[in-house]
Amino acid sequence: MPSSSEQSAYFVTGALAGLAALPIELGPSARLLPVLKSHLAIQVPRAGFRFWVFDLSKSQLSSQLPGTGLLRTTLVGALSGFSGGLAEVTYQSLVFRRHLPEFAALASQSGKLFFCFGTYTFLSTSLSEELPPRPFWYCWVMGAVAGAVGSGVLAAVEGARGSVLAKLTGKGALSIGTVIAVQVTTCAKTLMPAKA
């Protein structure tokens, strides 16, 4: 089990990543006051919760899942993303909406993050000699590809086609690329002194 300081770093850097992706999620026409009232209070801690659960799941699965190699590493990332998706939707429903989450919302977010984080884990492990990948733009590109894959697959499964599918895939690439790159790089920098 990660230490309390590591767990705090997971949450804080995840929240920072959520904040960094807010302009992409909201689009250029968003007004400041509604953002502060709704999205900032909900989405930032939600992203923190996602990465906290993701990293906890990753640490547990890494020690308990049998096997070795790239396939196992990718599966650990995918399953950790799945658990982070379940956790963030449950968190938002219970804390902000005061009811249990709908199955469709759970399936959509956890499925998307299964593919996003599985793809990112595969790319970063196979195409980079260090984790997180450097420089930042390289890490972001891997995250963007992962975001496009996860968002595109889920949007297609949910019935999106044509320009709607392209728009959702592009938005997923920008948003997930930003979220992943900000979280993994800031988390690595935060934890580096503690592990040195």
CSV table of C-alpha atoms in Angstrom, one decimal:
chain,number,residue,atom,x,y,z
A,1,MET,CA,0.0,0.0,0.0
A,2,PRO,CA,1.4,3.4,-0.9
A,3,SER,CA,2.3,5.8,1.9
A,4,SER,CA,-0.2,8.6,2.9
A,5,SER,CA,2.2,11.2,1.3
A,6,GLU,CA,2.2,9.2,-2.0
A,7,GLN,CA,-1.6,8.9,-1.9
A,8,SER,CA,-1.9,12.6,-1.2
A,9,ALA,CA,0.3,13.3,-4.3
A,10,TYR,CA,-1.9,11.0,-6.4
A,11,PHE,CA,-5.0,13.0,-5.4
A,12,VAL,CA,-3.4,16.5,-5.7
A,13,THR,CA,-1.7,15.9,-9.0
A,14,GLY,CA,-4.9,14.3,-10.4
A,15,ALA,CA,-6.9,17.4,-9.3
A,16,LEU,CA,-4.3,19.6,-10.9
A,17,ALA,CA,-4.7,17.6,-14.1
A,18,GLY,CA,-8.4,18.0,-13.9
A,19,LEU,CA,-8.0,21.8,-13.6
A,20,ALA,CA,-5.6,21.9,-16.6
A,21,ALA,CA,-8.2,20.1,-18.8
A,22,LEU,CA,-11.2,22.3,-17.8
A,23,PRO,CA,-10.8,24.7,-20.7
A,24,ILE,CA,-10.9,21.8,-23.1
A,25,GLU,CA,-13.9,20.2,-21.4
A,26,LEU,CA,-15.9,23.4,-21.3
A,27,GLY,CA,-15.0,24.9,-24.7
A,28,PRO,CA,-14.3,28.6,-25.6
A,29,SER,CA,-17.8,29.9,-24.9
A,30,ALA,CA,-17.9,29.1,-21.2
A,31,ARG,CA,-18.5,31.9,-18.8
A,32,LEU,CA,-16.4,32.2,-15.6
A,33,LEU,CA,-19.1,32.3,-12.9
A,34,PRO,CA,-21.0,29.1,-14.0
A,35,VAL,CA,-17.7,27.4,-14.3
A,36,LEU,CA,-16.8,28.3,-10.7
A,37,LYS,CA,-20.2,27.3,-9.4
A,38,SER,CA,-20.4,23.9,-11.1
A,39,HIS,CA,-17.4,22.5,-13.0
A,40,LEU,CA,-14.6,23.7,-10.8
A,41,ALA,CA,-16.2,22.4,-7.6
A,42,ILE,CA,-17.1,19.0,-9.2
A,43,GLN,CA,-14.6,18.2,-11.9
A,44,VAL,CA,-11.3,19.1,-10.1
A,45,PRO,CA,-11.9,16.8,-7.1
A,46,ARG,CA,-13.4,14.2,-9.3
A,47,ALA,CA,-10.2,14.0,-11.3
A,48,GLY,CA,-8.2,13.9,-8.1
A,49,PHE,CA,-10.3,11.0,-6.9
A,50,ARG,CA,-9.9,9.2,-10.3
A,51,PHE,CA,-6.1,9.3,-10.1
A,52,TRP,CA,-6.0,8.5,-6.4
A,53,VAL,CA,-8.0,5.3,-7.0
A,54,PHE,CA,-6.1,4.6,-10.3
A,55,ASP,CA,-2.8,4.7,-8.5
A,56,LEU,CA,-4.0,2.7,-5.6
A,57,SER,CA,-5.3,0.0,-8.0
A,58,LYS,CA,-2.1,0.1,-10.0
A,59,SER,CA,0.0,-0.5,-6.9
A,60,GLN,CA,-2.2,-3.4,-5.8
A,61,LEU,CA,-2.5,-5.0,-9.2
A,62,SER,CA,1.2,-4.7,-9.9
A,63,SER,CA,2.0,-6.9,-6.9
A,64,GLN,CA,-0.9,-9.3,-7.3
A,65,LEU,CA,-1.6,-9.9,-11.0
A,66,PRO,CA,0.3,-13.0,-12.2
A,67,GLY,CA,2.6,-13.0,-15.3
A,68,THR,CA,5.2,-10.7,-16.7
A,69,GLY,CA,5.9,-8.6,-19.8
A,70,LEU,CA,4.2,-5.9,-21.8
A,71,LEU,CA,0.7,-7.5,-21.9
A,72,ARG,CA,0.6,-7.8,-18.1
A,73,THR,CA,1.8,-4.2,-17.7
A,74,THR,CA,-0.9,-3.0,-20.2
A,75,LEU,CA,-3.6,-4.9,-18.4
A,76,VAL,CA,-2.6,-3.4,-15.1
A,77,GLY,CA,-2.9,0.1,-16.7
A,78,ALA,CA,-6.3,-0.8,-18.3
A,79,LEU,CA,-7.8,-2.3,-15.2
A,80,SER,CA,-6.5,0.6,-13.0
A,81,GLY,CA,-8.2,3.0,-15.5
A,82,PHE,CA,-11.4,1.0,-15.3
A,83,SER,CA,-11.4,1.2,-11.5
A,84,GLY,CA,-10.6,5.0,-11.6
A,85,GLY,CA,-13.6,5.5,-13.9
A,86,LEU,CA,-15.9,3.5,-11.6
A,87,ALA,CA,-14.7,5.5,-8.6
A,88,GLU,CA,-15.0,9.0,-10.1
A,89,VAL,CA,-18.5,8.4,-11.3
A,90,THR,CA,-19.5,6.9,-8.0
A,91,TYR,CA,-17.9,9.8,-6.1
A,92,GLN,CA,-19.7,12.4,-8.2
A,93,SER,CA,-23.0,10.7,-7.9
A,94,LEU,CA,-22.9,10.1,-4.1
A,95,VAL,CA,-21.3,13.5,-3.1
A,96,PHE,CA,-22.9,15.9,-5.5
A,97,ARG,CA,-26.1,14.2,-6.7
A,98,ARG,CA,-26.9,12.3,-3.5
A,99,HIS,CA,-27.9,9.0,-5.3
A,100,LEU,CA,-26.3,5.9,-6.6
A,101,PRO,CA,-24.7,6.2,-10.1
A,102,GLU,CA,-26.5,5.0,-13.1
A,103,PHE,CA,-25.1,1.9,-14.7
A,104,ALA,CA,-24.8,3.6,-18.1
A,105,ALA,CA,-22.6,6.3,-16.7
A,106,LEU,CA,-20.4,3.8,-14.8
A,107,ALA,CA,-20.0,1.6,-17.9
A,108,SER,CA,-19.3,4.5,-20.2
A,109,GLN,CA,-16.6,6.2,-18.1
A,110,SER,CA,-14.9,3.0,-16.8
A,111,GLY,CA,-14.9,1.5,-20.3
A,112,LYS,CA,-13.4,4.7,-21.8
A,113,LEU,CA,-10.7,4.8,-19.2
A,114,PHE,CA,-10.0,1.1,-19.6
A,115,PHE,CA,-9.0,1.8,-23.2
A,116,CYS,CA,-7.4,5.2,-22.5
A,117,PHE,CA,-5.1,4.0,-19.7
A,118,GLY,CA,-4.5,0.6,-21.3
A,119,THR,CA,-3.4,2.3,-24.5
A,120,TYR,CA,-1.2,4.9,-22.7
A,121,THR,CA,0.4,2.2,-20.6
A,122,PHE,CA,1.2,0.2,-23.7
A,123,LEU,CA,2.6,3.2,-25.6
A,124,SER,CA,4.6,4.7,-22.7
A,125,THR,CA,6.1,1.3,-21.8
A,126,SER,CA,7.0,0.2,-25.3
A,127,LEU,CA,8.0,3.6,-26.9
A,128,SER,CA,9.9,5.3,-24.0
A,129,GLU,CA,13.0,4.3,-22.1
A,130,GLU,CA,11.8,6.2,-19.0
A,131,LEU,CA,8.6,6.8,-17.2
A,132,PRO,CA,7.0,9.2,-17.5
A,133,PRO,CA,8.0,9.7,-21.1
A,134,ARG,CA,10.1,12.9,-21.8
A,135,PRO,CA,9.9,15.6,-23.0
A,136,PHE,CA,6.4,16.7,-21.9
A,137,TRP,CA,5.1,17.0,-25.5
A,138,TYR,CA,6.0,13.4,-26.1
A,139,CYS,CA,4.1,12.3,-23.0
A,140,TRP,CA,1.2,14.5,-24.1
A,141,VAL,CA,1.2,12.9,-27.6
A,142,MET,CA,1.0,9.4,-26.1
A,143,GLY,CA,-1.8,10.6,-23.8
A,144,ALA,CA,-3.6,12.2,-26.8
A,145,VAL,CA,-3.4,9.0,-28.8
A,146,ALA,CA,-4.7,7.1,-25.8
A,147,GLY,CA,-7.5,9.6,-25.4
A,148,ALA,CA,-8.5,9.3,-29.0
A,149,VAL,CA,-8.6,5.5,-28.8
A,150,GLY,CA,-10.6,5.4,-25.6
A,151,SER,CA,-13.0,8.1,-26.5
A,152,GLY,CA,-13.4,6.9,-30.1
A,153,VAL,CA,-14.1,3.3,-29.2
A,154,LEU,CA,-16.7,4.3,-26.5
A,155,ALA,CA,-18.4,6.9,-28.7
A,156,ALA,CA,-18.7,4.3,-31.5
A,157,VAL,CA,-20.1,1.7,-29.2
A,158,GLU,CA,-22.6,4.2,-27.9
A,159,GLY,CA,-23.7,4.9,-31.5
A,160,ALA,CA,-21.8,8.0,-32.6
A,161,ARG,CA,-20.9,8.2,-36.3
A,162,GLY,CA,-19.4,10.6,-38.8
A,163,SER,CA,-18.7,14.2,-37.6
A,164,VAL,CA,-20.0,13.5,-34.1
A,165,LEU,CA,-17.6,10.6,-33.7
A,166,ALA,CA,-14.7,12.7,-35.0
A,167,LYS,CA,-15.6,15.6,-32.7
A,168,LEU,CA,-15.8,13.3,-29.6
A,169,THR,CA,-12.6,11.5,-30.6
A,170,GLY,CA,-10.7,14.8,-31.0
A,171,LYS,CA,-12.0,16.3,-27.8
A,172,GLY,CA,-11.0,13.0,-26.0
A,173,ALA,CA,-7.5,13.3,-27.5
A,174,LEU,CA,-7.0,16.9,-26.3
A,175,SER,CA,-8.6,16.3,-22.9
A,176,ILE,CA,-7.1,12.9,-22.0
A,177,GLY,CA,-3.7,13.9,-23.4
A,178,THR,CA,-3.6,16.9,-21.2
A,179,VAL,CA,-4.9,15.1,-18.1
A,180,ILE,CA,-2.5,12.2,-18.4
A,181,ALA,CA,0.6,14.3,-19.3
A,182,VAL,CA,0.0,16.8,-16.4
A,183,GLN,CA,-0.7,14.1,-13.9
A,184,VAL,CA,2.1,11.7,-14.6
A,185,THR,CA,4.7,14.4,-14.9
A,186,THR,CA,3.7,16.4,-11.8
A,187,CYS,CA,3.3,13.2,-9.8
A,188,ALA,CA,6.7,12.0,-10.8
A,189,LYS,CA,8.3,15.3,-9.8
A,190,THR,CA,6.4,15.4,-6.6
A,191,LEU,CA,7.3,11.9,-5.5
A,192,MET,CA,10.9,12.0,-6.8
A,193,PRO,CA,12.3,13.7,-3.7
A,194,ALA,CA,10.4,11.3,-1.4
A,195,LYS,CA,11.9,8.3,-3.2
A,196,ALA,CA,15.4,9.7,-3.6
